[in-house]
Every structure is written in structure tokens, then in C-alpha cells.
Coordinates of C-alpha atoms and ligand atoms in Angstrom, one line a residue:
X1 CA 3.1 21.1 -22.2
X2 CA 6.3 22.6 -20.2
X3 CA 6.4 23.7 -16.7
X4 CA 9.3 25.1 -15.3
X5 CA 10.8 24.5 -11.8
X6 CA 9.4 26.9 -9.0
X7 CA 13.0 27.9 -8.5
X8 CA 13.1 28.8 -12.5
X9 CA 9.7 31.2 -12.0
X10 CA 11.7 32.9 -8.8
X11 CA 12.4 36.5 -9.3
X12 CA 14.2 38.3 -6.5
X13 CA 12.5 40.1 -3.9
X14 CA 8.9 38.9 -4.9
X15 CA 6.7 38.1 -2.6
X16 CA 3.4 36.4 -1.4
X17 CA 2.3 38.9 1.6
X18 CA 4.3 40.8 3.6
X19 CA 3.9 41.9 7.3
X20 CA 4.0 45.4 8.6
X21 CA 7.1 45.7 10.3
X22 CA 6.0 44.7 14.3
X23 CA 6.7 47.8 17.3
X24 CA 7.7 45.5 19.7
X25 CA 11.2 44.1 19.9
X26 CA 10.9 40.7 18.1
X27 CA 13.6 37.9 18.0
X28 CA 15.7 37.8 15.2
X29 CA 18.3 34.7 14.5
X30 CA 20.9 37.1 15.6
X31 CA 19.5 37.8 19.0
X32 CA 18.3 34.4 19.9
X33 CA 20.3 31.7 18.2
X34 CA 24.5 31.2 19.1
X35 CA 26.3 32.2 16.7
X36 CA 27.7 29.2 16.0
X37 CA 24.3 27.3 15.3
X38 CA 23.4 29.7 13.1
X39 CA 23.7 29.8 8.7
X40 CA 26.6 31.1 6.8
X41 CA 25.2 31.7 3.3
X42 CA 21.2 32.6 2.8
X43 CA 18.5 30.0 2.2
X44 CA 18.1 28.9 -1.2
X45 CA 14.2 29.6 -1.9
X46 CA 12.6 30.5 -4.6
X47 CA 11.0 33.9 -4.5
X48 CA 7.4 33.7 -6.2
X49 CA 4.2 35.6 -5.7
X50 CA 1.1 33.6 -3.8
X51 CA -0.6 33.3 -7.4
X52 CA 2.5 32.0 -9.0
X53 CA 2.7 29.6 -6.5
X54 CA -1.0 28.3 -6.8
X55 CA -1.0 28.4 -10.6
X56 CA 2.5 25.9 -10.4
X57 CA 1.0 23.4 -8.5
X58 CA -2.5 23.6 -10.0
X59 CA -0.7 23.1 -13.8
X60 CA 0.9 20.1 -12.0
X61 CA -1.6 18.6 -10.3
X62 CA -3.4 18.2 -14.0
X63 CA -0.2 16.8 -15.8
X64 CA -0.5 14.3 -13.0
X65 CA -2.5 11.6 -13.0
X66 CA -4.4 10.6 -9.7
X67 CA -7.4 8.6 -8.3
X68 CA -9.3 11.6 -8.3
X69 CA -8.8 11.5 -12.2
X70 CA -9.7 8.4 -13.1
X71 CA -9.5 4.8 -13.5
X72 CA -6.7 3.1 -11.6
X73 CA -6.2 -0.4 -12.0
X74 CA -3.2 -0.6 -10.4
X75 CA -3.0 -4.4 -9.2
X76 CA -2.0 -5.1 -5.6
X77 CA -1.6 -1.4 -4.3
X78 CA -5.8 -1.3 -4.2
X79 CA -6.2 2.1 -5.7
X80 CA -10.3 3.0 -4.7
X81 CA -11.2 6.3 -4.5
X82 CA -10.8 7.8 -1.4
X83 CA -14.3 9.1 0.1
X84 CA -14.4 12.5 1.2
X85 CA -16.1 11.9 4.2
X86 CA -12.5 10.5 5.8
X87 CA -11.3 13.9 5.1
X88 CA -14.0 15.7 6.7
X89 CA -13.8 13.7 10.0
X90 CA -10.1 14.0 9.7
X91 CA -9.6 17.7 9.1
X92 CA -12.0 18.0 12.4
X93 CA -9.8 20.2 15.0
X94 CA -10.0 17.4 17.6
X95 CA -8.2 15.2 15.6
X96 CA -6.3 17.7 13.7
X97 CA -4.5 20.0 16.1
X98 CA -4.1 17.5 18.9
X99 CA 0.0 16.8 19.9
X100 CA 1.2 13.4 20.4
X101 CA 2.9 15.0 23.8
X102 CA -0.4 16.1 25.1
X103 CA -0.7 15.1 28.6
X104 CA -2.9 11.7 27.8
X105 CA -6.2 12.1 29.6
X106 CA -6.1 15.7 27.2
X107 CA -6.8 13.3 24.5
X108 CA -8.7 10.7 25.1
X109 CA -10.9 11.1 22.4
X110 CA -7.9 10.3 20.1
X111 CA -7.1 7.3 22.0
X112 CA -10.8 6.2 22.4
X113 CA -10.4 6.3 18.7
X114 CA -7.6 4.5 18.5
X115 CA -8.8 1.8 20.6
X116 CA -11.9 1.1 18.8
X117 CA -10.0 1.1 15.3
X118 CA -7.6 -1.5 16.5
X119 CA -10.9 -3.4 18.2
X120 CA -12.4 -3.2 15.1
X121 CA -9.5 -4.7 12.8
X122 CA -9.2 -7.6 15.2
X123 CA -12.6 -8.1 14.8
X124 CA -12.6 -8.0 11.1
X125 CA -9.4 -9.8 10.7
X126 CA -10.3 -12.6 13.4
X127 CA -7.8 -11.9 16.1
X128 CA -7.6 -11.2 19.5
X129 CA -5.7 -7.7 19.6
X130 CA -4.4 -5.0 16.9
X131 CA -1.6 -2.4 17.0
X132 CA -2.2 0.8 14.8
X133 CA 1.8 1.5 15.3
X134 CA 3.2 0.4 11.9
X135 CA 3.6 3.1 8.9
X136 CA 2.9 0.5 6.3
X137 CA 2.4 -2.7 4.9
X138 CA 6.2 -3.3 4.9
X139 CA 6.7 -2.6 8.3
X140 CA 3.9 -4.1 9.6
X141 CA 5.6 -7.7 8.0
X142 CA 8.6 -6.3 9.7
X143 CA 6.9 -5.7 13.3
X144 CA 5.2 -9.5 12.4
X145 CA 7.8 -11.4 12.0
X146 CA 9.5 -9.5 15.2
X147 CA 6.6 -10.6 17.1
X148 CA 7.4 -14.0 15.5
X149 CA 10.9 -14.0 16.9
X150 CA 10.2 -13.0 20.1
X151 CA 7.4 -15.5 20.7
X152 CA 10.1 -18.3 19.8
X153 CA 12.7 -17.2 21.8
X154 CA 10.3 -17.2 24.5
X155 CA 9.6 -21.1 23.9
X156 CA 13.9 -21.1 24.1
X157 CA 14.8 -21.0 20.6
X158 CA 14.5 -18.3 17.7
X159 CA 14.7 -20.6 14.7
X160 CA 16.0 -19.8 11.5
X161 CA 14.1 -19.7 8.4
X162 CA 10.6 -18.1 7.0
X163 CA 8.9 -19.8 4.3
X164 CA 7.9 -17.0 1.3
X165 CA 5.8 -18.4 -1.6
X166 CA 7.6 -17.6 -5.0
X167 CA 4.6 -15.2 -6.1
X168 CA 5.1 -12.9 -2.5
X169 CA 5.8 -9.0 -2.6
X170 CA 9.2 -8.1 -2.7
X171 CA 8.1 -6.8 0.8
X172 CA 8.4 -10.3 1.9
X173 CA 11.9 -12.2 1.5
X174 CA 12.9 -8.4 2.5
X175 CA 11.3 -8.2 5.9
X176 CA 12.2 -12.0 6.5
X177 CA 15.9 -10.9 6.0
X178 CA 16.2 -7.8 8.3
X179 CA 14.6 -9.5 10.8
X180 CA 17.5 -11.8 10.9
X181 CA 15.5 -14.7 9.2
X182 CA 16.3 -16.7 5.5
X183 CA 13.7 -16.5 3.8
X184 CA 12.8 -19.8 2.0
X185 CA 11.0 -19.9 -1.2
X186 CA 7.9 -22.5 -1.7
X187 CA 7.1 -23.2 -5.2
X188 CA 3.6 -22.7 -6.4
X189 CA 1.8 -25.3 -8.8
X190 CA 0.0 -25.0 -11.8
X191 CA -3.1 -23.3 -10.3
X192 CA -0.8 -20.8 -9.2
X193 CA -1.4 -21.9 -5.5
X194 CA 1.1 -23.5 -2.6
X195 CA 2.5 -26.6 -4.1
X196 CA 2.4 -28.6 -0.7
X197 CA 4.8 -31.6 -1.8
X198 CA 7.4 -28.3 -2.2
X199 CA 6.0 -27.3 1.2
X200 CA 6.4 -30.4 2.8
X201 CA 10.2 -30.6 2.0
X202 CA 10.8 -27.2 3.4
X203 CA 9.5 -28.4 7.0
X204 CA 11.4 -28.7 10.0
X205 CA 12.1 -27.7 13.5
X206 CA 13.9 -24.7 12.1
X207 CA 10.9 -23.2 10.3
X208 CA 10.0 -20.2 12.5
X209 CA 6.9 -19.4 10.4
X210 CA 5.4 -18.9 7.4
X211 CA 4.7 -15.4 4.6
X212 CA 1.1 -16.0 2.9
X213 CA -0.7 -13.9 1.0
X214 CA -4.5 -14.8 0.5
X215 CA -6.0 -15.0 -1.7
X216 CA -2.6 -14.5 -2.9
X217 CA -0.6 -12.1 -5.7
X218 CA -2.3 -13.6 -8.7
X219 CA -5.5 -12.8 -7.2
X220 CA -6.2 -16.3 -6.4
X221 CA -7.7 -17.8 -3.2
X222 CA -5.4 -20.4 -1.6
X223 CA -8.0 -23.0 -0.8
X224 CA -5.7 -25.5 0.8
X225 CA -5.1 -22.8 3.7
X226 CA -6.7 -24.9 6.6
X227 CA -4.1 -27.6 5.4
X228 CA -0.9 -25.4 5.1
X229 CA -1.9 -23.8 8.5
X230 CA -2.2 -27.4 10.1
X231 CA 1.2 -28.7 8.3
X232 CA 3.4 -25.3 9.4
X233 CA 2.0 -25.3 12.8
X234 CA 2.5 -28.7 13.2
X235 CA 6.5 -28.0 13.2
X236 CA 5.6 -25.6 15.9
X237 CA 5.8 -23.0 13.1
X238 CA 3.5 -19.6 13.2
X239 CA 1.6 -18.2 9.9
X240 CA 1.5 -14.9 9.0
X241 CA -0.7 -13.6 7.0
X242 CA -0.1 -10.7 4.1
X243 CA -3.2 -8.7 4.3
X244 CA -2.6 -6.5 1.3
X245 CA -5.8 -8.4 -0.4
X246 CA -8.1 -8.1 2.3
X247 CA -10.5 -6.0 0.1
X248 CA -11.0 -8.8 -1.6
X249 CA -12.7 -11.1 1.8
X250 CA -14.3 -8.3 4.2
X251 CA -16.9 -10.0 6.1
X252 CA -16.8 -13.2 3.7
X253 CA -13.8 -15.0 5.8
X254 CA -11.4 -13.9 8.4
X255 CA -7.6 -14.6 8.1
X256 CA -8.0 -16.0 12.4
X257 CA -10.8 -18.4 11.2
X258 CA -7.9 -19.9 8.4
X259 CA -5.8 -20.2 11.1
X260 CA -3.4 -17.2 10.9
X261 CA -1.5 -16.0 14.5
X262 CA -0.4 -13.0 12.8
X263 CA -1.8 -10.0 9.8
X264 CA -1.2 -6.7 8.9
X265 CA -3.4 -4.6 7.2
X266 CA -3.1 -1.7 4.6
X267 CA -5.7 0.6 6.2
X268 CA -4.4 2.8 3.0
X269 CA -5.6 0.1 0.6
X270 CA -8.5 -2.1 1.8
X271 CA -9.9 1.2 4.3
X272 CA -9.4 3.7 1.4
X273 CA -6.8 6.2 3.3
X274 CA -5.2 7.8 0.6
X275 CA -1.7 6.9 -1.3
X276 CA 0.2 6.6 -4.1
X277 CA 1.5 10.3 -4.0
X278 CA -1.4 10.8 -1.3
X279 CA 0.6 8.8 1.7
X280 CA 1.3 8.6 4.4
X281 CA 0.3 5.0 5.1
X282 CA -0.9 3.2 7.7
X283 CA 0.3 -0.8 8.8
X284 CA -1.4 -2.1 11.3
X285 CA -0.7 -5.7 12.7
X286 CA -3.3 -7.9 14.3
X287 CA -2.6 -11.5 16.4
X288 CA -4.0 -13.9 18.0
X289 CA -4.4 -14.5 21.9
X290 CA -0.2 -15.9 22.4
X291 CA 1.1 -13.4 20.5
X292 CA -0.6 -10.3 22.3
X293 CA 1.7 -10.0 24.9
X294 CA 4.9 -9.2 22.5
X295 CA 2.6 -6.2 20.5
X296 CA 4.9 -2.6 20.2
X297 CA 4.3 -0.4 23.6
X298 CA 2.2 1.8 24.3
X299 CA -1.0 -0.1 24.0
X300 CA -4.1 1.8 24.6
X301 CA -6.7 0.6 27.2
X302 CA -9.9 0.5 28.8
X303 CA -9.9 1.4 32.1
X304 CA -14.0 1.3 32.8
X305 CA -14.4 3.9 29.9
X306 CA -11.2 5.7 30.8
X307 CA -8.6 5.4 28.2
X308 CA -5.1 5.5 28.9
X309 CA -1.6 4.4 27.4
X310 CA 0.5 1.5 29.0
X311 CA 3.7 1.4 28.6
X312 CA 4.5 -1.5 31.4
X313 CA 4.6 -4.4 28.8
X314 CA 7.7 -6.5 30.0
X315 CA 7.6 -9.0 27.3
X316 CA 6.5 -6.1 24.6
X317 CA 9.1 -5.8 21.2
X318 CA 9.3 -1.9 22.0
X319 CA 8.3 0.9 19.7
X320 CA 8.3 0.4 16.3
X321 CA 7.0 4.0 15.3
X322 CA 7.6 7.6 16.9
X323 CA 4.3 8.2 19.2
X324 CA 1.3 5.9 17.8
X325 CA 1.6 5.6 14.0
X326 CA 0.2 7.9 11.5
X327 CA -3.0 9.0 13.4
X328 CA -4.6 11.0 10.9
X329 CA -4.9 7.4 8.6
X330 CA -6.4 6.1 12.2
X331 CA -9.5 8.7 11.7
X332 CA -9.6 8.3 8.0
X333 CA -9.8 4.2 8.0
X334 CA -12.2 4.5 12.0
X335 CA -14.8 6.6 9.4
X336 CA -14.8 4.6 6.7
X337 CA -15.6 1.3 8.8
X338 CA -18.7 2.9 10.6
X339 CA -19.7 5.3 7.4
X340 CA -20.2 1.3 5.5
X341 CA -20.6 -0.8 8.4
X342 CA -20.3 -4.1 8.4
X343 CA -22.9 -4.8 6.1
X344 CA -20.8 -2.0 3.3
X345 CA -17.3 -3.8 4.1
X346 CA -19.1 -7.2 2.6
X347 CA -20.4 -5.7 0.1
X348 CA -17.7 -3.8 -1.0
X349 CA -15.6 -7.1 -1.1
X350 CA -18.2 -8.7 -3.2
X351 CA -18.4 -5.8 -5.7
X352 CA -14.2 -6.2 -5.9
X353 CA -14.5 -9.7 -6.8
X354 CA -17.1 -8.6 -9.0
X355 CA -15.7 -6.1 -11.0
X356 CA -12.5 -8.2 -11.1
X357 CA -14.1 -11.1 -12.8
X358 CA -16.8 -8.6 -15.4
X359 CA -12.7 -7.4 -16.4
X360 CA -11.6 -10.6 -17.0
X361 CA -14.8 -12.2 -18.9
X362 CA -14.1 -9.2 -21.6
X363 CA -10.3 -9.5 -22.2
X364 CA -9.2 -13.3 -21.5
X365 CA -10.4 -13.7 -25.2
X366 CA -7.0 -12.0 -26.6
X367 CA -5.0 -12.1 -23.7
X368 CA -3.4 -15.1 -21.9
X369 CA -4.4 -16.2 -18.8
X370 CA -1.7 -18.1 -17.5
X371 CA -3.5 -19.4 -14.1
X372 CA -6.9 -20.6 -14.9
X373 CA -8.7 -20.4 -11.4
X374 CA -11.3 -18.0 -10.9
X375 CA -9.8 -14.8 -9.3
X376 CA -10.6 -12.7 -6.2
X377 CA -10.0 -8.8 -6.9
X378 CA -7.3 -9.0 -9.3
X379 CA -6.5 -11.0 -12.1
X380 CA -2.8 -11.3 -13.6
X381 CA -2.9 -11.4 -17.7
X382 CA 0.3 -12.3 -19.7
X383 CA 1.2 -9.8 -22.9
X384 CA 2.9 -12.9 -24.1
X385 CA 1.0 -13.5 -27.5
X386 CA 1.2 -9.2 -28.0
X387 CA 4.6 -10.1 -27.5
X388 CA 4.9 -12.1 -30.3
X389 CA 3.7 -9.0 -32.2
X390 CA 6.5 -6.9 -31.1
X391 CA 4.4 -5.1 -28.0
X392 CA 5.2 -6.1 -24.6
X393 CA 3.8 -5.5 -21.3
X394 CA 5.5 -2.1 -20.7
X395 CA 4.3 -0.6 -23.8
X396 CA 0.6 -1.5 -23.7
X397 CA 0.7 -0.2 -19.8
X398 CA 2.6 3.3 -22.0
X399 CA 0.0 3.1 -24.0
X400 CA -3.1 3.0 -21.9
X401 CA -1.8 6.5 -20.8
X402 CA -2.7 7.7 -23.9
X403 CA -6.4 6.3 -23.7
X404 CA -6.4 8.3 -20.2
X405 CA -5.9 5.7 -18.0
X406 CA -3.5 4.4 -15.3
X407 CA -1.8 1.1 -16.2
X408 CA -2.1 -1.9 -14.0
X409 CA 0.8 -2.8 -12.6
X410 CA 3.1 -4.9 -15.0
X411 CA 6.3 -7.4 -14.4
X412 CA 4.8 -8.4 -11.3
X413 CA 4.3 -11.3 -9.6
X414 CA 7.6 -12.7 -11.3
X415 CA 6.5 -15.9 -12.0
X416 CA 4.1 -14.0 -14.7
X417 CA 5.9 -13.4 -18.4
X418 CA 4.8 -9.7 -19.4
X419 CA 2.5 -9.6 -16.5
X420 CA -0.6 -7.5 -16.6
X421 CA -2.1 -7.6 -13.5
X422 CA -4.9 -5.5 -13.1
X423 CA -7.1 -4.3 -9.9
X424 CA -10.4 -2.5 -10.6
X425 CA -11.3 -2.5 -6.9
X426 CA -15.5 -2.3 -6.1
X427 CA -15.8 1.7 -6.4
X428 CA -15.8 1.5 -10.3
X429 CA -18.4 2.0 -12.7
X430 CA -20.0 -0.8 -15.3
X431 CA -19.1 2.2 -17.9
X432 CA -15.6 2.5 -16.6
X433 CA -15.0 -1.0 -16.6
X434 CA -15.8 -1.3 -20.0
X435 CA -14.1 2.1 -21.4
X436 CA -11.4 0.4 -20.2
X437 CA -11.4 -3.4 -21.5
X438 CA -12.5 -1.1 -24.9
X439 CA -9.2 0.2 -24.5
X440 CA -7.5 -2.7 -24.0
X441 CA -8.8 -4.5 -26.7
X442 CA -7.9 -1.5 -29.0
X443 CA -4.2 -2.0 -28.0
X444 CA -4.6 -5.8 -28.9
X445 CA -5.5 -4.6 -32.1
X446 CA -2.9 -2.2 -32.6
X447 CA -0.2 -4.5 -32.1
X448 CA -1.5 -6.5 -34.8
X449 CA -2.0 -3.4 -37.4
X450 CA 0.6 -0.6 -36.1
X451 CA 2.7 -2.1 -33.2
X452 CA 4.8 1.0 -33.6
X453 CA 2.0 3.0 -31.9
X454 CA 2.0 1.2 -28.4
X455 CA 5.8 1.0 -29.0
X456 CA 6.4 4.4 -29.2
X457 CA 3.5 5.6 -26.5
X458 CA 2.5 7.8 -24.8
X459 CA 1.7 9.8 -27.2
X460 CA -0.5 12.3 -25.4
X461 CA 1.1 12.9 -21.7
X462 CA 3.4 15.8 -20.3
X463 CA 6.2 13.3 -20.7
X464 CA 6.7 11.1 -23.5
X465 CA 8.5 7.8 -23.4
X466 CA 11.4 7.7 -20.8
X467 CA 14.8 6.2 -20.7
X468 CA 14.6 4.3 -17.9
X469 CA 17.9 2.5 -18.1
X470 CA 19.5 6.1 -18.5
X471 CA 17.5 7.6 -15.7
X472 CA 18.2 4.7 -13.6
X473 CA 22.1 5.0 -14.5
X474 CA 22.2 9.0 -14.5
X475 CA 20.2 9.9 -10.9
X476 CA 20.9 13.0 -10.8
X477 CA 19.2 14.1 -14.2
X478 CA 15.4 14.2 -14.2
X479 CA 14.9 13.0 -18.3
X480 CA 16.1 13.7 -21.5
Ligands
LIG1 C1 1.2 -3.3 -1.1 C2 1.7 -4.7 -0.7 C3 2.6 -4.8 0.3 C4 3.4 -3.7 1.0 O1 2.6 -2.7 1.6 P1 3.1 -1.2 1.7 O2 1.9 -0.6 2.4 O3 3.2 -0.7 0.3 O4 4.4 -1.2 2.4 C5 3.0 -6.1 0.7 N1 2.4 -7.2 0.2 C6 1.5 -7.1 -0.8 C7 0.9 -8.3 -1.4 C8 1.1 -5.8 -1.3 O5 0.2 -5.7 -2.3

């Protein structure tokens, strides 16, 4: 299957609707823009009919592959389907067409909103006050670890190193370092948890805090956490907590009752706002009661059922967003709380964990599992023995495609060889669940009996196997 490039189907002068020509005098670039502001040469667009157009991106949005689609186990980015209900509530005109420079008492429904969301998260997440204002996980670490500084330079001194498990997101050495911070990697031991004698040598008055994920990138629940807490705050360090897993512990623990001062939250992932070609995403960072004080400006509040913005915050690290973050992921993640309640959230977590560990029963047979405990939500699998065959991570995840699924995400965390790690997340089928093991299995077999099928998949997609070292050295070329 080909598709051109909307510029290829243009065809001068075509058009998708035209206007009658208006009576009244109109403005024209010419009579109301300076000359000197104004372009030389015409605008490149391509000139296509209103059916051309809709037929384009209909052909492309089924070469794609999305959660609407199918299966998506792609591990750590929490790809559940995204109930339509958010986009109802969403779409709603209130919440649609409102302007973030509306005067603010036009809008307080949006703020009320806002306010209850951010209530809501601290609640969930076991901390004293939320802000919605970071655009995703990433920057949320980023506006943490701000909120981390600023609280120690308020004591007199900044310190100068974060501690980052060696199984984190790239996401977290790389927030640690813009903020000014070395990052400082922690070993983890066999279980594929904190090794604490690696922690313990790490400590010291210059430890500003510490990056934890938990349960953490291998899907694995970190159940010293009372004790790492205790032995970081006890160099007057502060913990901040990676939420990216929360959908695995919704309602079952909360990261304040672990003893975290500081999380941010995917609402895209664990509240089902859509991404992965879906964006835009949503951050937010929750902290306990000494940290509140330094949270980005404006902060929304309750003025005996008034809601207003407040922007005199003297000890606030300023804006970290344009306006109040990405609002419509405020409505979609504010439904999906109330449409489950808090009874849903629990359950939701539980059926993660669930699914997660139905996956793993049928598959750790023929594929290593190179950290035994019992996992969470995800589970990371090694392709090392399909290795030995010739077939490596990258072309059973090519090769899934084939057997119309998404692959899991692969080569990560590093400390996996040929990492599989795989995310079925609680909105999944028993059926699809095991369609999918069935198809893994299948491409266990394979690279026993015909390796050079997985090795030369996919087989069946728009696109067959790319040259990614060629595409990665020759940007400006889309494939060959
Ligand atoms: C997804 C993820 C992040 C980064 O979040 P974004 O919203 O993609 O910026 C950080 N840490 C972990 C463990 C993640 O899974």
C-alpha cells in the first residue's frame, strides 16, 4: 500500500469550498498589514479538494496503528484505551471555547475544575497540594526537582547531587542535570530493587534528594521504600517519587504514606488522556505540606466557594507552563476519576496487576525472566535465549506487527539484555491477552524453525523493515 504526500495529490487551483465574493469592503493583507511584515513569495499549500483531503487522512489513519486498533502493550508509557466519555465532557463548549485570558471570575467553572482535579490527585497520591501546570511527565520531574532546590536553598544550601536508580527513565538523570544537579546512579541488586549497601555509600550532606520509581521500571514493587525514605531523609535529603506506574497502586498505597515529599503524575497514562500520537500530555506534581509554598504560580483557590487565581506566592518557583497547563487533559483525567470513582481506580489497579501477571504465567516458560519477583503492571522479559537463535528483541517486537499487534517496548530498562517489557494495562480482554501470548509463543517457535521470518519482519505493514541507522544518519530522508 502507497500513499502519496498531500502536497503530491495538489493540483492547482482546486479547491474545498469557495466563498461568494463579500459586497462590503473586506481587509486584504495589502490594506491592513505594512508592507514590510508582509510575504514575498506565495504560501506553499497544497491545493486538494475537501474529499481528497478526508480520503488522505482516513487511508492513513488505517496504515497507522493506534489504541483504538488494538492491543498495545507498550511497557511504561500505559497505553489503556481512552474512554470516550473524557471526550464527551471535553468537547463540552464550556470547557471547549473558554480563553485562558478570560477575565477569571468568567470561568470559574474551569478553575472549580481545576481545583478539584488537583484536590483530587493529592488525595490519591497522599499529599498535601497538586499543581496541574506541567505538560508531562518530564517536566513535572523537572518542576520537582525545582521545587527540591528551592526548598534547600531556603534551609541555606542547594546541595549538589540527586540519587537516580540505574533502572530510571532516561527522563531522570536528564531532569536531575538541567536542574543544575549530578545525577548519581544507585545500583540495584538481584531482585532488581535498591541495593541499600550501594545506597548507603552514596549518602551525605550533599544529597539534595532522591529519583524513585515504584514500583519501579521492571515492574517491581520496591518494598524496602519505608527504609530508603528513612535513610535519604535522614541526610536531610527529600524523595521524589516517579509516578509513571501509578496505575499499577490506585487506592492500594499512596506514594505520601511511603514517605515521598514530592510526585508527578501522567494524567495521560494512569487517567487515560490520550497519547502516543494522541498528546498533548498532562504532568502534574503533587507535595507534601513543606514543599507547598514553592508550587508554580498561579494556584487556584477557594475563597468560600469562589474560585479565583493567586499569583502573590513570594516563595513560589514561577511559571512553569504558559496559562495553567494543558486544560483540556484537566477535563479528560477530572471525568475519568468521578466516571470510576474511587472504588473503579482500585479496581482498575488490581485488574493491571492482574492482567500483568495472567501475561507472564503464559510466556516465562520460553522466555527469560531475568528478575524473579512477582511484578506489578508490567513485567520485563529477556529475548536472550531467542537470541541464541539468531532473533533478538527488535525483530520479535517487528514481528509482532505482523500478527497485528503493537510491540512492547524493547531495550529498556538498560540493565535488561534484549528487553521485552510489556504493559497490558487493566482494560484488556482474557481473549486479547491470550491472542497475544499465542503470538508470542509462535515467534518463540519461529526462531527455532525459520528465524529468517522474525528477521526479516514485518511482513504485512505499510512499511516494511527500516534502516534505522540510515534514517538516523540521513534526517532529512523519510526511508528507503
Ligand atoms: C513515561 C515515563 C516518564 C516520562 O513521562 P512523559 O509524560 O513521557 O514525559 C518518566 N518516567 C517513567 C518511568 C515513565 O514511564
Amino acid at each position: 500500500m502507497t500513499e502519496k504526500l498531500i502536497f503530491e495529490l495538489s493540483h492547482e487551483g482546486r479547491r474545498g469550498y469557495a466563498l461568494p465574493k463579500s459586497d462590503p469592503p473586506t481587509s486584504t493583507p495589502e490594506n491592513s498589514i505594512p508592507e514590510r511584515f508582509r510575504r514575498r513569495t506565495s504560501l506553499e499549500l497544497p491545493e486538494v479538494s475537501e474529499n481528497e483531503v478526508v480520503r488522505h487522512f482516513v487511508r492513513l489513519s488505517t496504515m497507522n496503528y493506534h489504541i483504538d486498533k488494538g492491543f498495545y502493550p507498550l511497557g511504561s508509557c500505559t497505553m489503556k484505551y481512552n474512554p470516550k466519555v473524557n471526550e464527551k465532557a471535553a468537547a463540552m463548549e464550556g470547557f471547549a471555547d473558554v480563553h485562558p485570558l478570560q477575565p477569571a471570575e468568567t470561568v470559574e467553572g474551569a478553575l472549580e475544575l481545576m481545583h478539584d482535579l488537583a484536590r483530587m490527585l493529592a488525595n490519591i497520591t497522599g499529599m498535601t497540594a497538586a499543581s496541574l501546570q506541567p505538560a508531562a511527565g518530564a517536566q513535572g520531574e523537572l518542576t520537582g526537582i525545582m521545587l527540591i532546590r528551592k526548598y534547600h536553598e531556603s534551609k541555606g544550601h542547594a546541595r549538589s547531587k540527586i540519587l537516580v536508580p540505574d533502572s530510571a527513565h532516561g527522563t531522570n538523570p536528564a531532569s536531575v542535570a538541567i536542574s543544575g544537579y549530578q545525577a548519581v546512579s544507585v545500583k540495584s541488586n538481584r531482585n532488581g530493587t535498591v541495593d541499600l549497601e550501594d545506597l548507603k555509600n552514596h549518602l551525605d550532606q550533599e544529597v539534595a534528594g532522591m529519583m524513585l520509581t515504584n514500583p519501579n521500571t521492571l515492574g517491581i514493587f520496591e518494598r524496602d521504600i519505608i527504609q530508603i525514605c528513612k535513610m535519604v531523609h535522614g541526610v536531610g535529603g527529600l524523595m521524589y517519587m516517579d509516578g509513571a506506574n501509578l496505575n499499577a497502586i490506585l487506592g492500594l498505597t499512596r506514594p505520601g504514606d511511603m514517605g515521598f515529599d514530592v510526585v508527578h503524575i501522567n494524567l495521560h497514562k494512569t487517567f487515560s488522556t490520550p497519547h502516543g500520537g494522541g498528546g498533548p500530555g498532562s504532568g502534574p506534581v503533587a507535595v507534601v505540606d513543606r514543599l507547598k509554598e514553592f508550587l508554580p504560580v498561579p494556584v487556584i483557590e477557594n475563597e468560600g466557594g469562589r474560585f479565583a487565581l493567586k499569583y502573590d506566592k513570594p516563595q513560589s518557583i514561577g511559571k512553569v507552563h504558559s496559562f495553567f497547563g494543558n486544560f483540556g487533559m484537566h477535563v479528560r483525567a477530572y471525568t475519568y476519576i468521578l466516571s470510576h470513582g474511587a472504588d473503579g481506580l482500585k479496581n482498575n489497579s488490581v485488574n493491571a496487576v492482574i492482567n500483568a501477571n495472567y501475561l507472564l504465567a503464559k510466556l516465562r516458560d520460553r522466555f527469560e525472566l531475568p528478575y524473579e519477583s512477582t511484578p506489578m503492571h508490567e513485567f520485563v522479559l529477556s529475548a536472550d535465549i531467542q537470541k541464541d537463535r539468531g532473533v533478538k528483541a527488535l525483530d520479535i517486537a517487528k514481528r509482532l506487527l505482523d500478527y497485528g499487534f503493537h510491540a512492547p517496548t524493547i531495550y529498556f530498562p538498560l540493565i535488561v539484555h534484549e528487553a521485552l517489557m510489556i504493559e497490558p494495562t487493566e482494560t484488556e480482554a482474557k481473549e486479547t491477552l491470550d491472542a497475544f501470548a499465542d503470538a508470542l509463543l509462535k515467534i518463540d517457535e519461529e526462531s527455532r524453525s525459520a528465524p529468517e521470518i522474525p528477521k526479516s519482519a514485518p511482513a504485512t505493514t505499510p512499511v516494511h523493515r527500516l534502516d534505522d541507522a540510515f534514517a538516523a544518519r540521513n534526517i532529512n530522508v523519510c526511508y528507503r
